Amino acid sequence: MNTGSVILGNHGFFFRDGGSFTVPSAGTAGRAAKPGAADTGWIDLGIVSELNVQHDRESREVYAPTPGVLRLYDVIETKRMLSLTMTCMELSPLGFELIFGTLALTSASSQYNPLEGTTKKGWLKVQQYDQNDAIINTLDVYVQVKVTGEINFGENIVTIPIEAVVLHSTLNTGTLAS
């Protein structure tokens, strides 16, 4: 990857925890099992107008006598957290599911029960392209997703603010284009 100014277009895809996949081989999605990029079970998040990444950490300071006064000697990180917030500008069955807290919905769904669903976990794939349509970054992370703000159904385009908190998985990975 070359250093330079870029404007990134963001694309997001979600694969439900517990969903069956066939690529790279048959399996069930979960923290220890990630579907392949070509699997048909990925749900397109539609237009992602904005994506923000926040890296939080908690640390402890270690002081040591040098020789008599305690001076900062080291800083040890004890907690790390990565979260992504995005604004989706298309309303999909997954959008309704997150907004109303329903069980899993599909394009064939016609009825749902608000607040019957559980915490939504799964795999999030983010693909970022530069202003020349060249892929810059691909991120695959196991996440818990939720809607983080008020949804306005009115005269403007419905936007859905989604937060994805990255959960630990040894399969979490990112790839920068060369």
mmCIF file with all atom_site columns, C-alpha atoms in Angstrom:
data_model
loop_
_atom_site.group_PDB
_atom_site.id
_atom_site.type_symbol
_atom_site.label_atom_id
_atom_site.label_alt_id
_atom_site.label_comp_id
_atom_site.label_asym_id
_atom_site.label_entity_id
_atom_site.label_seq_id
_atom_site.pdbx_PDB_ins_code
_atom_site.Cartn_x
_atom_site.Cartn_y
_atom_site.Cartn_z
_atom_site.occupancy
_atom_site.B_iso_or_equiv
_atom_site.pdbx_formal_charge
_atom_site.auth_seq_id
_atom_site.auth_comp_id
_atom_site.auth_asym_id
_atom_site.auth_atom_id
_atom_site.pdbx_PDB_model_num
ATOM 1   C CA . MET A 1 1   ? 0.000   0.000   0.000  1.00 0.00 ? 1   MET A CA 1
ATOM 2   C CA . ASN A 1 2   ? 1.338   3.404   -0.955 1.00 0.00 ? 2   ASN A CA 1
ATOM 3   C CA . THR A 1 3   ? 1.054   6.434   1.299  1.00 0.00 ? 3   THR A CA 1
ATOM 4   C CA . GLY A 1 4   ? -1.315  9.065   -0.054 1.00 0.00 ? 4   GLY A CA 1
ATOM 5   C CA . SER A 1 5   ? -4.565  10.939  0.433  1.00 0.00 ? 5   SER A CA 1
ATOM 6   C CA . VAL A 1 6   ? -7.644  8.839   -0.204 1.00 0.00 ? 6   VAL A CA 1
ATOM 7   C CA . ILE A 1 7   ? -11.385 8.949   0.005  1.00 0.00 ? 7   ILE A CA 1
ATOM 8   C CA . LEU A 1 8   ? -12.708 5.519   0.883  1.00 0.00 ? 8   LEU A CA 1
ATOM 9   C CA . GLY A 1 9   ? -15.977 3.971   -0.209 1.00 0.00 ? 9   GLY A CA 1
ATOM 10  C CA . ASN A 1 10  ? -17.156 1.411   2.323  1.00 0.00 ? 10  ASN A CA 1
ATOM 11  C CA . HIS A 1 11  ? -19.066 -1.788  1.660  1.00 0.00 ? 11  HIS A CA 1
ATOM 12  C CA . GLY A 1 12  ? -20.361 -4.009  4.445  1.00 0.00 ? 12  GLY A CA 1
ATOM 13  C CA . PHE A 1 13  ? -21.619 -7.574  4.597  1.00 0.00 ? 13  PHE A CA 1
ATOM 14  C CA . PHE A 1 14  ? -22.940 -9.574  7.559  1.00 0.00 ? 14  PHE A CA 1
ATOM 15  C CA . PHE A 1 15  ? -23.139 -13.334 8.133  1.00 0.00 ? 15  PHE A CA 1
ATOM 16  C CA . ARG A 1 16  ? -25.299 -14.504 11.033 1.00 0.00 ? 16  ARG A CA 1
ATOM 17  C CA . ASP A 1 17  ? -23.894 -16.496 13.917 1.00 0.00 ? 17  ASP A CA 1
ATOM 18  C CA . GLY A 1 18  ? -25.318 -20.014 13.555 1.00 0.00 ? 18  GLY A CA 1
ATOM 19  C CA . GLY A 1 19  ? -25.922 -19.656 9.816  1.00 0.00 ? 19  GLY A CA 1
ATOM 20  C CA . SER A 1 20  ? -24.893 -22.525 7.541  1.00 0.00 ? 20  SER A CA 1
ATOM 21  C CA . PHE A 1 21  ? -22.200 -21.956 4.945  1.00 0.00 ? 21  PHE A CA 1
ATOM 22  C CA . THR A 1 22  ? -20.709 -24.039 2.154  1.00 0.00 ? 22  THR A CA 1
ATOM 23  C CA . VAL A 1 23  ? -17.548 -22.073 1.304  1.00 0.00 ? 23  VAL A CA 1
ATOM 24  C CA . PRO A 1 24  ? -14.706 -22.949 1.905  1.00 0.00 ? 24  PRO A CA 1
ATOM 25  C CA . SER A 1 25  ? -16.449 -26.162 3.070  1.00 0.00 ? 25  SER A CA 1
ATOM 26  C CA . ALA A 1 26  ? -19.667 -26.973 4.904  1.00 0.00 ? 26  ALA A CA 1
ATOM 27  C CA . GLY A 1 27  ? -19.960 -25.487 8.368  1.00 0.00 ? 27  GLY A CA 1
ATOM 28  C CA . THR A 1 28  ? -21.874 -23.314 10.794 1.00 0.00 ? 28  THR A CA 1
ATOM 29  C CA . ALA A 1 29  ? -20.791 -19.703 11.313 1.00 0.00 ? 29  ALA A CA 1
ATOM 30  C CA . GLY A 1 30  ? -19.535 -18.811 14.748 1.00 0.00 ? 30  GLY A CA 1
ATOM 31  C CA . ARG A 1 31  ? -16.581 -17.394 16.602 1.00 0.00 ? 31  ARG A CA 1
ATOM 32  C CA . ALA A 1 32  ? -14.436 -20.357 15.520 1.00 0.00 ? 32  ALA A CA 1
ATOM 33  C CA . ALA A 1 33  ? -15.883 -20.831 12.012 1.00 0.00 ? 33  ALA A CA 1
ATOM 34  C CA . LYS A 1 34  ? -15.840 -18.113 9.347  1.00 0.00 ? 34  LYS A CA 1
ATOM 35  C CA . PRO A 1 35  ? -17.598 -18.442 5.987  1.00 0.00 ? 35  PRO A CA 1
ATOM 36  C CA . GLY A 1 36  ? -15.610 -17.818 2.840  1.00 0.00 ? 36  GLY A CA 1
ATOM 37  C CA . ALA A 1 37  ? -15.949 -14.572 0.897  1.00 0.00 ? 37  ALA A CA 1
ATOM 38  C CA . ALA A 1 38  ? -17.753 -16.306 -1.987 1.00 0.00 ? 38  ALA A CA 1
ATOM 39  C CA . ASP A 1 39  ? -20.434 -17.910 0.200  1.00 0.00 ? 39  ASP A CA 1
ATOM 40  C CA . THR A 1 40  ? -23.979 -16.865 -0.753 1.00 0.00 ? 40  THR A CA 1
ATOM 41  C CA . GLY A 1 41  ? -25.071 -16.397 2.877  1.00 0.00 ? 41  GLY A CA 1
ATOM 42  C CA . TRP A 1 42  ? -23.448 -12.968 3.261  1.00 0.00 ? 42  TRP A CA 1
ATOM 43  C CA . ILE A 1 43  ? -26.056 -10.220 3.696  1.00 0.00 ? 43  ILE A CA 1
ATOM 44  C CA . ASP A 1 44  ? -25.236 -6.989  1.856  1.00 0.00 ? 44  ASP A CA 1
ATOM 45  C CA . LEU A 1 45  ? -25.698 -3.980  4.159  1.00 0.00 ? 45  LEU A CA 1
ATOM 46  C CA . GLY A 1 46  ? -26.496 -1.816  1.136  1.00 0.00 ? 46  GLY A CA 1
ATOM 47  C CA . ILE A 1 47  ? -25.278 1.760   0.888  1.00 0.00 ? 47  ILE A CA 1
ATOM 48  C CA . VAL A 1 48  ? -22.873 2.500   3.732  1.00 0.00 ? 48  VAL A CA 1
ATOM 49  C CA . SER A 1 49  ? -22.545 6.286   3.691  1.00 0.00 ? 49  SER A CA 1
ATOM 50  C CA . GLU A 1 50  ? -20.159 6.511   6.618  1.00 0.00 ? 50  GLU A CA 1
ATOM 51  C CA . LEU A 1 51  ? -17.923 4.170   8.585  1.00 0.00 ? 51  LEU A CA 1
ATOM 52  C CA . ASN A 1 52  ? -16.059 5.122   11.756 1.00 0.00 ? 52  ASN A CA 1
ATOM 53  C CA . VAL A 1 53  ? -13.557 3.032   13.690 1.00 0.00 ? 53  VAL A CA 1
ATOM 54  C CA . GLN A 1 54  ? -12.787 3.538   17.370 1.00 0.00 ? 54  GLN A CA 1
ATOM 55  C CA . HIS A 1 55  ? -10.003 1.763   19.222 1.00 0.00 ? 55  HIS A CA 1
ATOM 56  C CA . ASP A 1 56  ? -10.331 1.959   23.010 1.00 0.00 ? 56  ASP A CA 1
ATOM 57  C CA . ARG A 1 57  ? -7.912  0.610   25.550 1.00 0.00 ? 57  ARG A CA 1
ATOM 58  C CA . GLU A 1 58  ? -7.413  0.564   29.259 1.00 0.00 ? 58  GLU A CA 1
ATOM 59  C CA . SER A 1 59  ? -3.972  0.485   30.778 1.00 0.00 ? 59  SER A CA 1
ATOM 60  C CA . ARG A 1 60  ? -2.166  0.399   34.081 1.00 0.00 ? 60  ARG A CA 1
ATOM 61  C CA . GLU A 1 61  ? 0.831   2.548   34.888 1.00 0.00 ? 61  GLU A CA 1
ATOM 62  C CA . VAL A 1 62  ? 3.841   0.914   36.512 1.00 0.00 ? 62  VAL A CA 1
ATOM 63  C CA . TYR A 1 63  ? 6.060   3.111   38.671 1.00 0.00 ? 63  TYR A CA 1
ATOM 64  C CA . ALA A 1 64  ? 9.543   2.119   39.793 1.00 0.00 ? 64  ALA A CA 1
ATOM 65  C CA . PRO A 1 65  ? 11.978  3.758   42.225 1.00 0.00 ? 65  PRO A CA 1
ATOM 66  C CA . THR A 1 66  ? 14.791  5.447   40.249 1.00 0.00 ? 66  THR A CA 1
ATOM 67  C CA . PRO A 1 67  ? 16.598  5.468   42.721 1.00 0.00 ? 67  PRO A CA 1
ATOM 68  C CA . GLY A 1 68  ? 14.252  6.858   45.360 1.00 0.00 ? 68  GLY A CA 1
ATOM 69  C CA . VAL A 1 69  ? 11.489  8.725   43.565 1.00 0.00 ? 69  VAL A CA 1
ATOM 70  C CA . LEU A 1 70  ? 8.816   6.659   41.858 1.00 0.00 ? 70  LEU A CA 1
ATOM 71  C CA . ARG A 1 71  ? 8.849   7.449   38.157 1.00 0.00 ? 71  ARG A CA 1
ATOM 72  C CA . LEU A 1 72  ? 6.701   6.093   35.359 1.00 0.00 ? 72  LEU A CA 1
ATOM 73  C CA . TYR A 1 73  ? 8.510   2.963   34.271 1.00 0.00 ? 73  TYR A CA 1
ATOM 74  C CA . ASP A 1 74  ? 6.037   1.224   31.989 1.00 0.00 ? 74  ASP A CA 1
ATOM 75  C CA . VAL A 1 75  ? 2.450   1.219   30.754 1.00 0.00 ? 75  VAL A CA 1
ATOM 76  C CA . ILE A 1 76  ? 0.716   -2.129  30.416 1.00 0.00 ? 76  ILE A CA 1
ATOM 77  C CA . GLU A 1 77  ? -2.479  -2.487  28.400 1.00 0.00 ? 77  GLU A CA 1
ATOM 78  C CA . THR A 1 78  ? -5.053  -4.572  30.231 1.00 0.00 ? 78  THR A CA 1
ATOM 79  C CA . LYS A 1 79  ? -8.089  -4.201  27.948 1.00 0.00 ? 79  LYS A CA 1
ATOM 80  C CA . ARG A 1 80  ? -8.552  -3.558  24.234 1.00 0.00 ? 80  ARG A CA 1
ATOM 81  C CA . MET A 1 81  ? -11.732 -2.870  22.294 1.00 0.00 ? 81  MET A CA 1
ATOM 82  C CA . LEU A 1 82  ? -12.437 -2.079  18.660 1.00 0.00 ? 82  LEU A CA 1
ATOM 83  C CA . SER A 1 83  ? -15.813 -0.855  17.447 1.00 0.00 ? 83  SER A CA 1
ATOM 84  C CA . LEU A 1 84  ? -17.102 0.207   14.069 1.00 0.00 ? 84  LEU A CA 1
ATOM 85  C CA . THR A 1 85  ? -20.073 2.497   13.587 1.00 0.00 ? 85  THR A CA 1
ATOM 86  C CA . MET A 1 86  ? -21.670 2.839   10.210 1.00 0.00 ? 86  MET A CA 1
ATOM 87  C CA . THR A 1 87  ? -24.624 4.573   8.670  1.00 0.00 ? 87  THR A CA 1
ATOM 88  C CA . CYS A 1 88  ? -26.640 2.381   6.316  1.00 0.00 ? 88  CYS A CA 1
ATOM 89  C CA . MET A 1 89  ? -28.908 4.146   3.838  1.00 0.00 ? 89  MET A CA 1
ATOM 90  C CA . GLU A 1 90  ? -30.974 1.233   2.590  1.00 0.00 ? 90  GLU A CA 1
ATOM 91  C CA . LEU A 1 91  ? -33.731 -0.532  4.492  1.00 0.00 ? 91  LEU A CA 1
ATOM 92  C CA . SER A 1 92  ? -33.490 -4.322  4.352  1.00 0.00 ? 92  SER A CA 1
ATOM 93  C CA . PRO A 1 93  ? -34.920 -7.256  6.293  1.00 0.00 ? 93  PRO A CA 1
ATOM 94  C CA . LEU A 1 94  ? -31.743 -7.187  8.426  1.00 0.00 ? 94  LEU A CA 1
ATOM 95  C CA . GLY A 1 95  ? -32.368 -3.469  9.039  1.00 0.00 ? 95  GLY A CA 1
ATOM 96  C CA . PHE A 1 96  ? -35.905 -4.176  10.293 1.00 0.00 ? 96  PHE A CA 1
ATOM 97  C CA . GLU A 1 97  ? -34.550 -7.035  12.381 1.00 0.00 ? 97  GLU A CA 1
ATOM 98  C CA . LEU A 1 98  ? -32.029 -4.744  14.090 1.00 0.00 ? 98  LEU A CA 1
ATOM 99  C CA . ILE A 1 99  ? -34.448 -1.823  14.470 1.00 0.00 ? 99  ILE A CA 1
ATOM 100 C CA . PHE A 1 100 ? -37.291 -3.845  16.013 1.00 0.00 ? 100 PHE A CA 1
ATOM 101 C CA . GLY A 1 101 ? -35.246 -6.569  17.750 1.00 0.00 ? 101 GLY A CA 1
ATOM 102 C CA . THR A 1 102 ? -36.893 -9.417  15.877 1.00 0.00 ? 102 THR A CA 1
ATOM 103 C CA . LEU A 1 103 ? -35.894 -12.960 15.118 1.00 0.00 ? 103 LEU A CA 1
ATOM 104 C CA . ALA A 1 104 ? -34.069 -13.480 11.812 1.00 0.00 ? 104 ALA A CA 1
ATOM 105 C CA . LEU A 1 105 ? -35.898 -11.957 8.832  1.00 0.00 ? 105 LEU A CA 1
ATOM 106 C CA . THR A 1 106 ? -35.425 -12.642 5.122  1.00 0.00 ? 106 THR A CA 1
ATOM 107 C CA . SER A 1 107 ? -36.771 -11.121 1.920  1.00 0.00 ? 107 SER A CA 1
ATOM 108 C CA . ALA A 1 108 ? -39.621 -13.674 2.160  1.00 0.00 ? 108 ALA A CA 1
ATOM 109 C CA . SER A 1 109 ? -40.624 -12.579 5.688  1.00 0.00 ? 109 SER A CA 1
ATOM 110 C CA . SER A 1 110 ? -44.017 -10.897 6.054  1.00 0.00 ? 110 SER A CA 1
ATOM 111 C CA . GLN A 1 111 ? -44.664 -11.052 9.806  1.00 0.00 ? 111 GLN A CA 1
ATOM 112 C CA . TYR A 1 112 ? -42.412 -10.408 12.803 1.00 0.00 ? 112 TYR A CA 1
ATOM 113 C CA . ASN A 1 113 ? -42.604 -10.027 16.566 1.00 0.00 ? 113 ASN A CA 1
ATOM 114 C CA . PRO A 1 114 ? -40.866 -6.958  18.030 1.00 0.00 ? 114 PRO A CA 1
ATOM 115 C CA . LEU A 1 115 ? -38.301 -7.652  20.767 1.00 0.00 ? 115 LEU A CA 1
ATOM 116 C CA . GLU A 1 116 ? -38.425 -11.446 20.250 1.00 0.00 ? 116 GLU A CA 1
ATOM 117 C CA . GLY A 1 117 ? -34.877 -11.645 18.898 1.00 0.00 ? 117 GLY A CA 1
ATOM 118 C CA . THR A 1 118 ? -31.683 -12.072 20.841 1.00 0.00 ? 118 THR A CA 1
ATOM 119 C CA . THR A 1 119 ? -28.329 -10.333 20.657 1.00 0.00 ? 119 THR A CA 1
ATOM 120 C CA . LYS A 1 120 ? -27.142 -10.321 17.043 1.00 0.00 ? 120 LYS A CA 1
ATOM 121 C CA . LYS A 1 121 ? -23.681 -11.763 16.516 1.00 0.00 ? 121 LYS A CA 1
ATOM 122 C CA . GLY A 1 122 ? -21.883 -12.863 13.408 1.00 0.00 ? 122 GLY A CA 1
ATOM 123 C CA . TRP A 1 123 ? -19.183 -12.021 10.913 1.00 0.00 ? 123 TRP A CA 1
ATOM 124 C CA . LEU A 1 124 ? -18.778 -8.542  9.473  1.00 0.00 ? 124 LEU A CA 1
ATOM 125 C CA . LYS A 1 125 ? -16.874 -8.085  6.246  1.00 0.00 ? 125 LYS A CA 1
ATOM 126 C CA . VAL A 1 126 ? -15.862 -4.528  5.380  1.00 0.00 ? 126 VAL A CA 1
ATOM 127 C CA . GLN A 1 127 ? -14.347 -3.747  1.988  1.00 0.00 ? 127 GLN A CA 1
ATOM 128 C CA . GLN A 1 128 ? -12.866 -0.286  1.449  1.00 0.00 ? 128 GLN A CA 1
ATOM 129 C CA . TYR A 1 129 ? -12.141 1.111   -2.010 1.00 0.00 ? 129 TYR A CA 1
ATOM 130 C CA . ASP A 1 130 ? -10.290 4.294   -2.920 1.00 0.00 ? 130 ASP A CA 1
ATOM 131 C CA . GLN A 1 131 ? -11.460 7.035   -5.288 1.00 0.00 ? 131 GLN A CA 1
ATOM 132 C CA . ASN A 1 132 ? -10.008 5.028   -8.210 1.00 0.00 ? 132 ASN A CA 1
ATOM 133 C CA . ASP A 1 133 ? -12.153 1.954   -7.363 1.00 0.00 ? 133 ASP A CA 1
ATOM 134 C CA . ALA A 1 134 ? -9.089  0.036   -6.151 1.00 0.00 ? 134 ALA A CA 1
ATOM 135 C CA . ILE A 1 135 ? -9.546  -2.112  -3.065 1.00 0.00 ? 135 ILE A CA 1
ATOM 136 C CA . ILE A 1 136 ? -7.494  -0.766  -0.168 1.00 0.00 ? 136 ILE A CA 1
ATOM 137 C CA . ASN A 1 137 ? -8.592  -2.784  2.848  1.00 0.00 ? 137 ASN A CA 1
ATOM 138 C CA . THR A 1 138 ? -10.654 -5.874  3.644  1.00 0.00 ? 138 THR A CA 1
ATOM 139 C CA . LEU A 1 139 ? -11.611 -6.540  7.249  1.00 0.00 ? 139 LEU A CA 1
ATOM 140 C CA . ASP A 1 140 ? -13.258 -9.746  8.525  1.00 0.00 ? 140 ASP A CA 1
ATOM 141 C CA . VAL A 1 141 ? -14.264 -9.589  12.191 1.00 0.00 ? 141 VAL A CA 1
ATOM 142 C CA . TYR A 1 142 ? -16.589 -11.466 14.509 1.00 0.00 ? 142 TYR A CA 1
ATOM 143 C CA . VAL A 1 143 ? -18.970 -8.892  15.996 1.00 0.00 ? 143 VAL A CA 1
ATOM 144 C CA . GLN A 1 144 ? -22.051 -8.111  18.018 1.00 0.00 ? 144 GLN A CA 1
ATOM 145 C CA . VAL A 1 145 ? -24.237 -5.638  16.072 1.00 0.00 ? 145 VAL A CA 1
ATOM 146 C CA . LYS A 1 146 ? -26.963 -3.271  17.196 1.00 0.00 ? 146 LYS A CA 1
ATOM 147 C CA . VAL A 1 147 ? -28.757 -0.108  16.159 1.00 0.00 ? 147 VAL A CA 1
ATOM 148 C CA . THR A 1 148 ? -27.360 2.819   18.143 1.00 0.00 ? 148 THR A CA 1
ATOM 149 C CA . GLY A 1 149 ? -29.731 5.680   17.528 1.00 0.00 ? 149 GLY A CA 1
ATOM 150 C CA . GLU A 1 150 ? -33.203 6.824   16.714 1.00 0.00 ? 150 GLU A CA 1
ATOM 151 C CA . ILE A 1 151 ? -34.665 5.783   13.368 1.00 0.00 ? 151 ILE A CA 1
ATOM 152 C CA . ASN A 1 152 ? -36.739 8.411   11.594 1.00 0.00 ? 152 ASN A CA 1
ATOM 153 C CA . PHE A 1 153 ? -39.423 7.180   9.198  1.00 0.00 ? 153 PHE A CA 1
ATOM 154 C CA . GLY A 1 154 ? -40.413 10.388  7.463  1.00 0.00 ? 154 GLY A CA 1
ATOM 155 C CA . GLU A 1 155 ? -39.874 12.367  4.301  1.00 0.00 ? 155 GLU A CA 1
ATOM 156 C CA . ASN A 1 156 ? -36.104 11.755  4.216  1.00 0.00 ? 156 ASN A CA 1
ATOM 157 C CA . ILE A 1 157 ? -34.225 8.583   3.348  1.00 0.00 ? 157 ILE A CA 1
ATOM 158 C CA . VAL A 1 158 ? -34.249 6.174   6.266  1.00 0.00 ? 158 VAL A CA 1
ATOM 159 C CA . THR A 1 159 ? -30.770 5.862   7.754  1.00 0.00 ? 159 THR A CA 1
ATOM 160 C CA . ILE A 1 160 ? -29.781 3.157   10.198 1.00 0.00 ? 160 ILE A CA 1
ATOM 161 C CA . PRO A 1 161 ? -26.892 3.835   12.600 1.00 0.00 ? 161 PRO A CA 1
ATOM 162 C CA . ILE A 1 162 ? -25.273 0.483   13.360 1.00 0.00 ? 162 ILE A CA 1
ATOM 163 C CA . GLU A 1 163 ? -22.515 -0.290  15.837 1.00 0.00 ? 163 GLU A CA 1
ATOM 164 C CA . ALA A 1 164 ? -20.435 -3.423  15.466 1.00 0.00 ? 164 ALA A CA 1
ATOM 165 C CA . VAL A 1 165 ? -18.332 -4.261  18.508 1.00 0.00 ? 165 VAL A CA 1
ATOM 166 C CA . VAL A 1 166 ? -15.471 -6.590  17.594 1.00 0.00 ? 166 VAL A CA 1
ATOM 167 C CA . LEU A 1 167 ? -15.391 -9.750  19.697 1.00 0.00 ? 167 LEU A CA 1
ATOM 168 C CA . HIS A 1 168 ? -12.295 -11.888 20.066 1.00 0.00 ? 168 HIS A CA 1
ATOM 169 C CA . SER A 1 169 ? -11.799 -14.598 17.469 1.00 0.00 ? 169 SER A CA 1
ATOM 170 C CA . THR A 1 170 ? -8.559  -16.106 16.239 1.00 0.00 ? 170 THR A CA 1
ATOM 171 C CA . LEU A 1 171 ? -10.095 -15.811 12.738 1.00 0.00 ? 171 LEU A CA 1
ATOM 172 C CA . ASN A 1 172 ? -10.398 -11.984 12.851 1.00 0.00 ? 172 ASN A CA 1
ATOM 173 C CA . THR A 1 173 ? -8.241  -10.609 10.066 1.00 0.00 ? 173 THR A CA 1
ATOM 174 C CA . GLY A 1 174 ? -7.555  -7.614  7.869  1.00 0.00 ? 174 GLY A CA 1
ATOM 175 C CA . THR A 1 175 ? -5.861  -7.445  4.477  1.00 0.00 ? 175 THR A CA 1
ATOM 176 C CA . LEU A 1 176 ? -4.278  -4.344  2.965  1.00 0.00 ? 176 LEU A CA 1
ATOM 177 C CA . ALA A 1 177 ? -3.920  -4.171  -0.803 1.00 0.00 ? 177 ALA A CA 1
ATOM 178 C CA . SER A 1 178 ? -0.360  -4.172  -2.031 1.00 0.00 ? 178 SER A CA 1
#
